[in-house]
Amino acid sequence: QLPNDELKWEKNGNFNAGVDASFFDSRLNVSAEYFIRQSSNLLFSVPIPQSSGISSRMENIGTMKNNGIEIQLSGDVIRKEKFTWTMDLNLTSYKNEITKMPKDSEGKYQEIISGTKKLAVGHSIYDFWLRDYAGVDPANGDALYYYDDPTDGTKKTTNNRNLASYYYCGSAIPDVYGGFTNTFRAYGFDLTIFLSYQLGGKFYDGNYAGLMHTGNRGTHWSKDIMDSWTPENTDTDVPRVDYNNSNQSIASSRWLTDASYLSLRNITLGYTIPKKFIDKIGFSTIRVYALGDNLGLITKRKGMDPQQSIAGTADYTYVP
């Protein structure tokens, strides 16, 4: 790639304010924190004229801000001599915003389109920039997309990918995410169950998009293709199967899915052998245990794992 002798280190400024509190003889503990993190001199791959022979180069061009809250609750639901039940809950909610980009010759902030995102002042680096899917034409099974009619400014539909307009279509950032742990202890046994969760946010499921192609010999389909448009099945949001028709399956909001999930991340069951049985062999503690990781995942679409990318995208071949 082209060199850039003016590259600098990215810079970060942080502000945190929090409070810790304990209640009911330490049976309930609360920690809450508000944070602001501002990053400047951000490195981005900036498009340059094709005449250079290279499409882009790295530059320090942007400033970005994250701000939000983190809350952690921990408490003993039951605290007895031979039995305890402890619960821990943590949650995070934050916003991301680009606050500065380089300006063009007219003094306007520039914008950078990269895959499913458009980097622009006032928006997040996690905001999706896509054609907006409008469903299926019941008359012929064409995939429809929204566009802004330049003649009257109204929003209309078209089956032409080149006419379709691009819009911001939601963000990969969830409303809230975190973890939830239950720990039980009784008579030397201990059981810990850890779940993670996310509420809100969008996920661009490119793997699913690849399985809903318009026809390619020897390539798998998702079973959802069985609901595609036919003259007998006109009330559907799956366009007709039309081999090599690029309008029918392009990058659009059609592949955005609610990224909420509940994941059973870990279960651990253990037993600590009583001290009276191990003193004679010179051990202070012996604990035997069994554990399982990644035991279950509940999402809106079976097979989709929103945890795989903070940017809200799966590996896929991008179709512009």
C-alpha positions as YAML, in Angstrom:
chain: A
units: angstrom
residues:
- id: 1
  name: GLN
  ca: [0.00, 0.00, 0.00]
- id: 2
  name: LEU
  ca: [1.03, 3.61, -0.34]
- id: 3
  name: PRO
  ca: [3.17, 4.92, 2.53]
- id: 4
  name: ASN
  ca: [2.03, 7.79, 4.72]
- id: 5
  name: ASP
  ca: [4.88, 9.49, 6.61]
- id: 6
  name: GLU
  ca: [2.39, 11.62, 8.57]
- id: 7
  name: LEU
  ca: [0.73, 8.73, 10.44]
- id: 8
  name: LYS
  ca: [0.48, 9.21, 14.21]
- id: 9
  name: TRP
  ca: [-0.51, 7.09, 17.18]
- id: 10
  name: GLU
  ca: [-4.21, 7.09, 17.98]
- id: 11
  name: LYS
  ca: [-5.02, 8.97, 21.18]
- id: 12
  name: ASN
  ca: [-7.55, 8.11, 23.88]
- id: 13
  name: GLY
  ca: [-9.00, 10.21, 26.69]
- id: 14
  name: ASN
  ca: [-11.04, 8.56, 29.44]
- id: 15
  name: PHE
  ca: [-13.36, 9.80, 32.16]
- id: 16
  name: ASN
  ca: [-14.98, 7.48, 34.71]
- id: 17
  name: ALA
  ca: [-17.24, 8.25, 37.67]
- id: 18
  name: GLY
  ca: [-18.66, 5.48, 39.81]
- id: 19
  name: VAL
  ca: [-20.14, 4.47, 43.12]
- id: 20
  name: ASP
  ca: [-19.90, 1.26, 45.15]
- id: 21
  name: ALA
  ca: [-22.46, 0.43, 47.82]
- id: 22
  name: SER
  ca: [-23.24, -2.45, 50.17]
- id: 23
  name: PHE
  ca: [-26.58, -3.19, 51.84]
- id: 24
  name: PHE
  ca: [-28.13, -5.62, 54.32]
- id: 25
  name: ASP
  ca: [-24.96, -6.73, 56.05]
- id: 26
  name: SER
  ca: [-23.16, -7.10, 52.68]
- id: 27
  name: ARG
  ca: [-25.82, -9.42, 51.29]
- id: 28
  name: LEU
  ca: [-26.34, -7.01, 48.39]
- id: 29
  name: ASN
  ca: [-23.45, -5.20, 46.68]
- id: 30
  name: VAL
  ca: [-23.90, -2.63, 43.93]
- id: 31
  name: SER
  ca: [-21.32, -1.06, 41.63]
- id: 32
  name: ALA
  ca: [-22.33, 1.56, 39.05]
- id: 33
  name: GLU
  ca: [-20.08, 3.50, 36.71]
- id: 34
  name: TYR
  ca: [-20.52, 6.15, 34.02]
- id: 35
  name: PHE
  ca: [-17.78, 6.41, 31.41]
- id: 36
  name: ILE
  ca: [-16.74, 8.59, 28.49]
- id: 37
  name: ARG
  ca: [-13.97, 7.55, 26.12]
- id: 38
  name: GLN
  ca: [-12.93, 9.88, 23.31]
- id: 39
  name: SER
  ca: [-10.55, 8.65, 20.63]
- id: 40
  name: SER
  ca: [-8.78, 10.96, 18.18]
- id: 41
  name: ASN
  ca: [-6.32, 10.54, 15.31]
- id: 42
  name: LEU
  ca: [-8.25, 7.41, 14.42]
- id: 43
  name: LEU
  ca: [-6.76, 5.28, 11.68]
- id: 44
  name: PHE
  ca: [-9.04, 4.56, 8.75]
- id: 45
  name: SER
  ca: [-8.53, 3.19, 5.26]
- id: 46
  name: VAL
  ca: [-9.35, 6.25, 3.13]
- id: 47
  name: PRO
  ca: [-10.34, 5.88, -0.56]
- id: 48
  name: ILE
  ca: [-8.00, 7.64, -3.00]
- id: 49
  name: PRO
  ca: [-8.18, 8.21, -6.78]
- id: 50
  name: GLN
  ca: [-7.97, 4.99, -8.77]
- id: 51
  name: SER
  ca: [-5.35, 6.66, -10.97]
- id: 52
  name: SER
  ca: [-2.84, 6.00, -8.18]
- id: 53
  name: GLY
  ca: [-3.14, 2.27, -8.86]
- id: 54
  name: ILE
  ca: [-4.19, 1.65, -5.25]
- id: 55
  name: SER
  ca: [-7.73, 2.09, -3.93]
- id: 56
  name: SER
  ca: [-6.97, 3.42, -0.43]
- id: 57
  name: ARG
  ca: [-4.34, 4.24, 2.17]
- id: 58
  name: MET
  ca: [-4.24, 4.56, 5.96]
- id: 59
  name: GLU
  ca: [-4.73, 8.05, 7.44]
- id: 60
  name: ASN
  ca: [-5.44, 9.65, 10.83]
- id: 61
  name: ILE
  ca: [-8.75, 11.27, 10.02]
- id: 62
  name: GLY
  ca: [-11.38, 10.88, 12.70]
- id: 63
  name: THR
  ca: [-12.53, 11.48, 16.25]
- id: 64
  name: MET
  ca: [-15.00, 9.19, 18.01]
- id: 65
  name: LYS
  ca: [-16.77, 9.11, 21.36]
- id: 66
  name: ASN
  ca: [-18.15, 6.25, 23.45]
- id: 67
  name: ASN
  ca: [-20.23, 6.93, 26.53]
- id: 68
  name: GLY
  ca: [-22.41, 4.72, 28.68]
- id: 69
  name: ILE
  ca: [-22.99, 2.98, 31.98]
- id: 70
  name: GLU
  ca: [-21.89, -0.27, 33.60]
- id: 71
  name: ILE
  ca: [-23.79, -1.77, 36.54]
- id: 72
  name: GLN
  ca: [-22.94, -4.84, 38.60]
- id: 73
  name: LEU
  ca: [-25.21, -6.40, 41.24]
- id: 74
  name: SER
  ca: [-24.08, -9.19, 43.54]
- id: 75
  name: GLY
  ca: [-25.99, -10.69, 46.40]
- id: 76
  name: ASP
  ca: [-26.75, -13.72, 48.55]
- id: 77
  name: VAL
  ca: [-30.33, -14.77, 47.90]
- id: 78
  name: ILE
  ca: [-29.98, -17.44, 50.61]
- id: 79
  name: ARG
  ca: [-27.23, -17.42, 53.21]
- id: 80
  name: LYS
  ca: [-27.38, -20.39, 55.57]
- id: 81
  name: GLU
  ca: [-24.67, -22.30, 57.41]
- id: 82
  name: LYS
  ca: [-24.80, -25.26, 55.03]
- id: 83
  name: PHE
  ca: [-26.45, -23.72, 51.97]
- id: 84
  name: THR
  ca: [-25.84, -20.51, 50.05]
- id: 85
  name: TRP
  ca: [-27.25, -19.17, 46.80]
- id: 86
  name: THR
  ca: [-25.39, -16.22, 45.26]
- id: 87
  name: MET
  ca: [-26.50, -14.27, 42.22]
- id: 88
  name: ASP
  ca: [-24.36, -11.90, 40.11]
- id: 89
  name: LEU
  ca: [-25.69, -9.69, 37.34]
- id: 90
  name: ASN
  ca: [-23.79, -7.19, 35.21]
- id: 91
  name: LEU
  ca: [-25.00, -5.01, 32.38]
- id: 92
  name: THR
  ca: [-23.51, -2.45, 30.03]
- id: 93
  name: SER
  ca: [-25.24, 0.09, 27.82]
- id: 94
  name: TYR
  ca: [-23.35, 2.57, 25.65]
- id: 95
  name: LYS
  ca: [-23.51, 4.84, 22.61]
- id: 96
  name: ASN
  ca: [-20.92, 5.37, 19.90]
- id: 97
  name: GLU
  ca: [-20.64, 8.49, 17.74]
- id: 98
  name: ILE
  ca: [-18.22, 9.82, 15.15]
- id: 99
  name: THR
  ca: [-17.65, 13.48, 16.05]
- id: 100
  name: LYS
  ca: [-15.08, 14.54, 13.46]
- id: 101
  name: MET
  ca: [-14.04, 13.61, 9.93]
- id: 102
  name: PRO
  ca: [-11.82, 15.40, 7.41]
- id: 103
  name: LYS
  ca: [-13.48, 18.14, 5.37]
- id: 104
  name: ASP
  ca: [-13.64, 18.46, 1.60]
- id: 105
  name: SER
  ca: [-12.86, 21.56, -0.47]
- id: 106
  name: GLU
  ca: [-16.30, 22.98, 0.31]
- id: 107
  name: GLY
  ca: [-15.81, 22.62, 4.07]
- id: 108
  name: LYS
  ca: [-18.20, 19.66, 4.43]
- id: 109
  name: TYR
  ca: [-17.33, 16.58, 6.46]
- id: 110
  name: GLN
  ca: [-16.34, 13.67, 4.23]
- id: 111
  name: GLU
  ca: [-17.94, 10.24, 4.46]
- id: 112
  name: ILE
  ca: [-16.43, 6.77, 3.94]
- id: 113
  name: ILE
  ca: [-18.43, 3.74, 2.83]
- id: 114
  name: SER
  ca: [-16.91, 0.44, 3.92]
- id: 115
  name: GLY
  ca: [-18.89, -2.74, 3.30]
- id: 116
  name: THR
  ca: [-22.18, -2.51, 5.20]
- id: 117
  name: LYS
  ca: [-21.19, 0.70, 7.03]
- id: 118
  name: LYS
  ca: [-20.89, 4.39, 6.22]
- id: 119
  name: LEU
  ca: [-18.65, 6.45, 8.45]
- id: 120
  name: ALA
  ca: [-20.14, 9.91, 8.90]
- id: 121
  name: VAL
  ca: [-20.22, 12.60, 11.58]
- id: 122
  name: GLY
  ca: [-23.20, 12.18, 13.88]
- id: 123
  name: HIS
  ca: [-23.45, 8.44, 13.24]
- id: 124
  name: SER
  ca: [-21.86, 5.37, 14.77]
- id: 125
  name: ILE
  ca: [-19.20, 3.18, 13.20]
- id: 126
  name: TYR
  ca: [-21.67, 0.35, 13.89]
- id: 127
  name: ASP
  ca: [-24.60, 1.86, 11.93]
- id: 128
  name: PHE
  ca: [-25.63, -0.24, 8.91]
- id: 129
  name: TRP
  ca: [-25.75, 1.52, 5.52]
- id: 130
  name: LEU
  ca: [-27.75, -0.65, 3.14]
- id: 131
  name: ARG
  ca: [-30.47, -0.80, 0.56]
- id: 132
  name: ASP
  ca: [-33.78, -1.10, 2.37]
- id: 133
  name: TYR
  ca: [-35.64, -4.29, 1.46]
- id: 134
  name: ALA
  ca: [-39.34, -3.70, 0.72]
- id: 135
  name: GLY
  ca: [-40.50, -7.31, 0.36]
- id: 136
  name: VAL
  ca: [-41.80, -9.17, -2.68]
- id: 137
  name: ASP
  ca: [-43.99, -8.03, -5.55]
- id: 138
  name: PRO
  ca: [-46.98, -10.41, -5.25]
- id: 139
  name: ALA
  ca: [-47.66, -10.10, -8.98]
- id: 140
  name: ASN
  ca: [-44.40, -11.59, -10.23]
- id: 141
  name: GLY
  ca: [-42.12, -12.45, -7.25]
- id: 142
  name: ASP
  ca: [-39.58, -9.67, -7.83]
- id: 143
  name: ALA
  ca: [-37.54, -8.50, -4.84]
- id: 144
  name: LEU
  ca: [-38.40, -4.88, -4.09]
- id: 145
  name: TYR
  ca: [-36.27, -2.12, -2.57]
- id: 146
  name: TYR
  ca: [-37.06, 1.41, -1.46]
- id: 147
  name: TYR
  ca: [-35.79, 4.49, -3.25]
- id: 148
  name: ASP
  ca: [-36.32, 8.23, -2.96]
- id: 149
  name: ASP
  ca: [-38.04, 9.53, -6.08]
- id: 150
  name: PRO
  ca: [-36.11, 12.66, -7.12]
- id: 151
  name: THR
  ca: [-39.16, 14.10, -8.91]
- id: 152
  name: ASP
  ca: [-41.39, 14.45, -5.86]
- id: 153
  name: GLY
  ca: [-39.20, 13.35, -2.91]
- id: 154
  name: THR
  ca: [-41.48, 10.46, -1.96]
- id: 155
  name: LYS
  ca: [-40.32, 6.99, -0.98]
- id: 156
  name: LYS
  ca: [-41.22, 4.36, -3.58]
- id: 157
  name: THR
  ca: [-40.29, 0.77, -4.43]
- id: 158
  name: THR
  ca: [-38.31, -0.66, -7.31]
- id: 159
  name: ASN
  ca: [-37.00, -4.04, -8.48]
- id: 160
  name: ASN
  ca: [-33.87, -2.42, -9.91]
- id: 161
  name: ARG
  ca: [-30.83, -2.72, -7.65]
- id: 162
  name: ASN
  ca: [-29.17, 0.24, -9.33]
- id: 163
  name: LEU
  ca: [-32.12, 2.52, -8.62]
- id: 164
  name: ALA
  ca: [-32.50, 1.47, -4.96]
- id: 165
  name: SER
  ca: [-31.46, 4.07, -2.37]
- id: 166
  name: TYR
  ca: [-29.17, 3.45, 0.58]
- id: 167
  name: TYR
  ca: [-30.34, 4.23, 4.12]
- id: 168
  name: TYR
  ca: [-29.13, 3.88, 7.67]
- id: 169
  name: CYS
  ca: [-30.87, 0.68, 8.79]
- id: 170
  name: GLY
  ca: [-30.13, 0.32, 12.49]
- id: 171
  name: SER
  ca: [-27.03, -0.39, 14.54]
- id: 172
  name: ALA
  ca: [-25.06, -3.40, 15.72]
- id: 173
  name: ILE
  ca: [-24.84, -1.84, 19.19]
- id: 174
  name: PRO
  ca: [-27.26, -3.54, 21.60]
- id: 175
  name: ASP
  ca: [-29.50, -1.66, 24.02]
- id: 176
  name: VAL
  ca: [-27.89, -3.62, 26.84]
- id: 177
  name: TYR
  ca: [-25.63, -6.66, 27.23]
- id: 178
  name: GLY
  ca: [-23.95, -8.52, 30.06]
- id: 179
  name: GLY
  ca: [-23.84, -11.71, 32.10]
- id: 180
  name: PHE
  ca: [-25.78, -13.51, 34.80]
- id: 181
  name: THR
  ca: [-24.34, -16.04, 37.25]
- id: 182
  name: ASN
  ca: [-25.96, -18.30, 39.86]
- id: 183
  name: THR
  ca: [-23.75, -20.13, 42.37]
- id: 184
  name: PHE
  ca: [-25.07, -22.75, 44.81]
- id: 185
  name: ARG
  ca: [-23.07, -24.32, 47.66]
- id: 186
  name: ALA
  ca: [-24.27, -27.08, 49.97]
- id: 187
  name: TYR
  ca: [-22.63, -29.91, 51.90]
- id: 188
  name: GLY
  ca: [-19.34, -29.67, 50.02]
- id: 189
  name: PHE
  ca: [-20.99, -29.44, 46.60]
- id: 190
  name: ASP
  ca: [-20.90, -26.32, 44.43]
- id: 191
  name: LEU
  ca: [-22.80, -25.58, 41.23]
- id: 192
  name: THR
  ca: [-22.17, -22.50, 39.07]
- id: 193
  name: ILE
  ca: [-24.31, -21.56, 36.05]
- id: 194
  name: PHE
  ca: [-23.15, -18.66, 33.88]
- id: 195
  name: LEU
  ca: [-25.27, -17.10, 31.12]
- id: 196
  name: SER
  ca: [-24.52, -14.14, 28.87]
- id: 197
  name: TYR
  ca: [-27.15, -12.07, 27.11]
- id: 198
  name: GLN
  ca: [-27.79, -9.21, 24.72]
- id: 199
  name: LEU
  ca: [-30.97, -7.22, 24.17]
- id: 200
  name: GLY
  ca: [-31.40, -5.26, 20.95]
- id: 201
  name: GLY
  ca: [-28.97, -4.44, 18.18]
- id: 202
  name: LYS
  ca: [-28.87, -5.78, 14.62]
- id: 203
  name: PHE
  ca: [-26.81, -8.53, 13.02]
- id: 204
  name: TYR
  ca: [-26.11, -8.79, 9.29]
- id: 205
  name: ASP
  ca: [-26.35, -12.52, 8.68]
- id: 206
  name: GLY
  ca: [-24.24, -12.94, 5.57]
- id: 207
  name: ASN
  ca: [-24.05, -16.70, 6.05]
- id: 208
  name: TYR
  ca: [-27.84, -16.89, 5.80]
- id: 209
  name: ALA
  ca: [-27.76, -14.60, 2.76]
- id: 210
  name: GLY
  ca: [-25.37, -17.03, 1.09]
- id: 211
  name: LEU
  ca: [-27.84, -19.88, 1.70]
- id: 212
  name: MET
  ca: [-30.71, -17.92, 0.15]
- id: 213
  name: HIS
  ca: [-29.08, -17.48, -3.27]
- id: 214
  name: THR
  ca: [-31.05, -17.32, -6.50]
- id: 215
  name: GLY
  ca: [-29.81, -20.65, -7.82]
- id: 216
  name: ASN
  ca: [-26.37, -22.17, -8.21]
- id: 217
  name: ARG
  ca: [-25.88, -25.82, -9.07]
- id: 218
  name: GLY
  ca: [-24.20, -27.80, -6.30]
- id: 219
  name: THR
  ca: [-24.66, -25.08, -3.65]
- id: 220
  name: HIS
  ca: [-26.73, -25.61, -0.52]
- id: 221
  name: TRP
  ca: [-29.94, -23.73, 0.14]
- id: 222
  name: SER
  ca: [-31.56, -22.87, 3.43]
- id: 223
  name: LYS
  ca: [-34.86, -24.66, 3.95]
- id: 224
  name: ASP
  ca: [-36.47, -21.19, 4.00]
- id: 225
  name: ILE
  ca: [-36.12, -21.15, 0.20]
- id: 226
  name: MET
  ca: [-39.13, -23.49, 0.19]
- id: 227
  name: ASP
  ca: [-41.24, -20.42, 0.98]
- id: 228
  name: SER
  ca: [-40.10, -18.53, -2.13]
- id: 229
  name: TRP
  ca: [-42.66, -16.88, -4.40]
- id: 230
  name: THR
  ca: [-44.60, -19.02, -6.87]
- id: 231
  name: PRO
  ca: [-47.89, -18.30, -8.65]
- id: 232
  name: GLU
  ca: [-49.51, -20.37, -5.90]
- id: 233
  name: ASN
  ca: [-47.55, -18.75, -3.05]
- id: 234
  name: THR
  ca: [-47.76, -14.99, -3.47]
- id: 235
  name: ASP
  ca: [-48.00, -13.99, 0.22]
- id: 236
  name: THR
  ca: [-44.30, -14.33, 1.11]
- id: 237
  name: ASP
  ca: [-41.22, -12.20, 1.75]
- id: 238
  name: VAL
  ca: [-38.91, -14.60, -0.15]
- id: 239
  name: PRO
  ca: [-38.51, -13.64, -3.84]
- id: 240
  name: ARG
  ca: [-38.93, -16.16, -6.62]
- id: 241
  name: VAL
  ca: [-35.98, -18.40, -7.46]
- id: 242
  name: ASP
  ca: [-34.52, -16.88, -10.60]
- id: 243
  name: TYR
  ca: [-31.13, -18.24, -11.63]
- id: 244
  name: ASN
  ca: [-28.46, -15.55, -12.07]
- id: 245
  name: ASN
  ca: [-30.88, -12.67, -11.37]
- id: 246
  name: SER
  ca: [-28.70, -10.40, -9.22]
- id: 247
  name: ASN
  ca: [-31.65, -8.21, -8.22]
- id: 248
  name: GLN
  ca: [-33.22, -11.03, -6.20]
- id: 249
  name: SER
  ca: [-30.50, -11.48, -3.55]
- id: 250
  name: ILE
  ca: [-28.28, -8.47, -2.90]
- id: 251
  name: ALA
  ca: [-26.84, -6.85, 0.20]
- id: 252
  name: SER
  ca: [-29.79, -5.14, 1.88]
- id: 253
  name: SER
  ca: [-31.71, -4.82, 5.12]
- id: 254
  name: ARG
  ca: [-33.30, -8.17, 4.22]
- id: 255
  name: TRP
  ca: [-30.40, -9.89, 5.94]
- id: 256
  name: LEU
  ca: [-30.51, -7.81, 9.12]
- id: 257
  name: THR
  ca: [-31.78, -9.77, 12.11]
- id: 258
  name: ASP
  ca: [-32.45, -8.94, 15.73]
- id: 259
  name: ALA
  ca: [-29.16, -9.73, 17.49]
- id: 260
  name: SER
  ca: [-30.69, -10.44, 20.91]
- id: 261
  name: TYR
  ca: [-29.50, -13.70, 22.41]
- id: 262
  name: LEU
  ca: [-29.24, -15.78, 25.57]
- id: 263
  name: SER
  ca: [-26.21, -18.04, 25.82]
- id: 264
  name: LEU
  ca: [-25.55, -20.78, 28.37]
- id: 265
  name: ARG
  ca: [-21.83, -20.22, 28.53]
- id: 266
  name: ASN
  ca: [-20.74, -22.47, 31.36]
- id: 267
  name: ILE
  ca: [-21.93, -24.96, 33.98]
- id: 268
  name: THR
  ca: [-19.51, -26.20, 36.64]
- id: 269
  name: LEU
  ca: [-20.33, -28.87, 39.21]
- id: 270
  name: GLY
  ca: [-17.76, -29.59, 41.93]
- id: 271
  name: TYR
  ca: [-17.29, -31.39, 45.22]
- id: 272
  name: THR
  ca: [-14.74, -30.55, 47.90]
- id: 273
  name: ILE
  ca: [-13.68, -33.64, 49.83]
- id: 274
  name: PRO
  ca: [-14.00, -33.13, 53.61]
- id: 275
  name: LYS
  ca: [-10.75, -32.21, 55.29]
- id: 276
  name: LYS
  ca: [-10.87, -35.13, 57.70]
- id: 277
  name: PHE
  ca: [-10.45, -37.55, 54.79]
- id: 278
  name: ILE
  ca: [-7.40, -35.87, 53.26]
- id: 279
  name: ASP
  ca: [-5.39, -34.76, 56.32]
- id: 280
  name: LYS
  ca: [-3.79, -38.18, 56.57]
- id: 281
  name: ILE
  ca: [-2.37, -38.02, 53.03]
- id: 282
  name: GLY
  ca: [-0.93, -34.52, 53.42]
- id: 283
  name: PHE
  ca: [-3.36, -32.46, 51.32]
- id: 284
  name: SER
  ca: [-5.03, -29.30, 52.54]
- id: 285
  name: THR
  ca: [-7.80, -29.30, 49.87]
- id: 286
  name: ILE
  ca: [-9.02, -31.66, 47.17]
- id: 287
  name: ARG
  ca: [-11.84, -30.63, 44.84]
- id: 288
  name: VAL
  ca: [-13.13, -32.67, 41.94]
- id: 289
  name: TYR
  ca: [-15.28, -31.06, 39.32]
- id: 290
  name: ALA
  ca: [-16.82, -31.32, 35.86]
- id: 291
  name: LEU
  ca: [-17.62, -28.45, 33.56]
- id: 292
  name: GLY
  ca: [-19.23, -27.76, 30.22]
- id: 293
  name: ASP
  ca: [-18.74, -24.69, 28.00]
- id: 294
  name: ASN
  ca: [-21.00, -23.19, 25.31]
- id: 295
  name: LEU
  ca: [-23.89, -25.52, 26.07]
- id: 296
  name: GLY
  ca: [-26.73, -23.61, 24.42]
- id: 297
  name: LEU
  ca: [-27.67, -20.50, 22.46]
- id: 298
  name: ILE
  ca: [-31.09, -18.95, 21.87]
- id: 299
  name: THR
  ca: [-31.33, -16.46, 18.98]
- id: 300
  name: LYS
  ca: [-34.02, -15.28, 16.58]
- id: 301
  name: ARG
  ca: [-32.59, -17.39, 13.74]
- id: 302
  name: LYS
  ca: [-31.36, -20.91, 14.42]
- id: 303
  name: GLY
  ca: [-27.70, -21.28, 13.52]
- id: 304
  name: MET
  ca: [-26.91, -17.56, 13.83]
- id: 305
  name: ASP
  ca: [-24.39, -16.54, 16.48]
- id: 306
  name: PRO
  ca: [-24.39, -12.76, 17.11]
- id: 307
  name: GLN
  ca: [-21.46, -13.20, 19.52]
- id: 308
  name: GLN
  ca: [-18.98, -13.79, 16.69]
- id: 309
  name: SER
  ca: [-18.51, -10.11, 15.80]
- id: 310
  name: ILE
  ca: [-18.88, -6.83, 17.68]
- id: 311
  name: ALA
  ca: [-19.45, -5.13, 14.31]
- id: 312
  name: GLY
  ca: [-22.58, -7.23, 13.78]
- id: 313
  name: THR
  ca: [-21.53, -9.07, 10.63]
- id: 314
  name: ALA
  ca: [-20.77, -12.66, 9.70]
- id: 315
  name: ASP
  ca: [-18.24, -13.74, 7.08]
- id: 316
  name: TYR
  ca: [-19.77, -13.35, 3.65]
- id: 317
  name: THR
  ca: [-19.05, -12.34, 0.10]
- id: 318
  name: TYR
  ca: [-20.20, -8.76, -0.19]
- id: 319
  name: VAL
  ca: [-22.42, -8.03, -3.20]
- id: 320
  name: PRO
  ca: [-22.42, -4.24, -3.79]
...
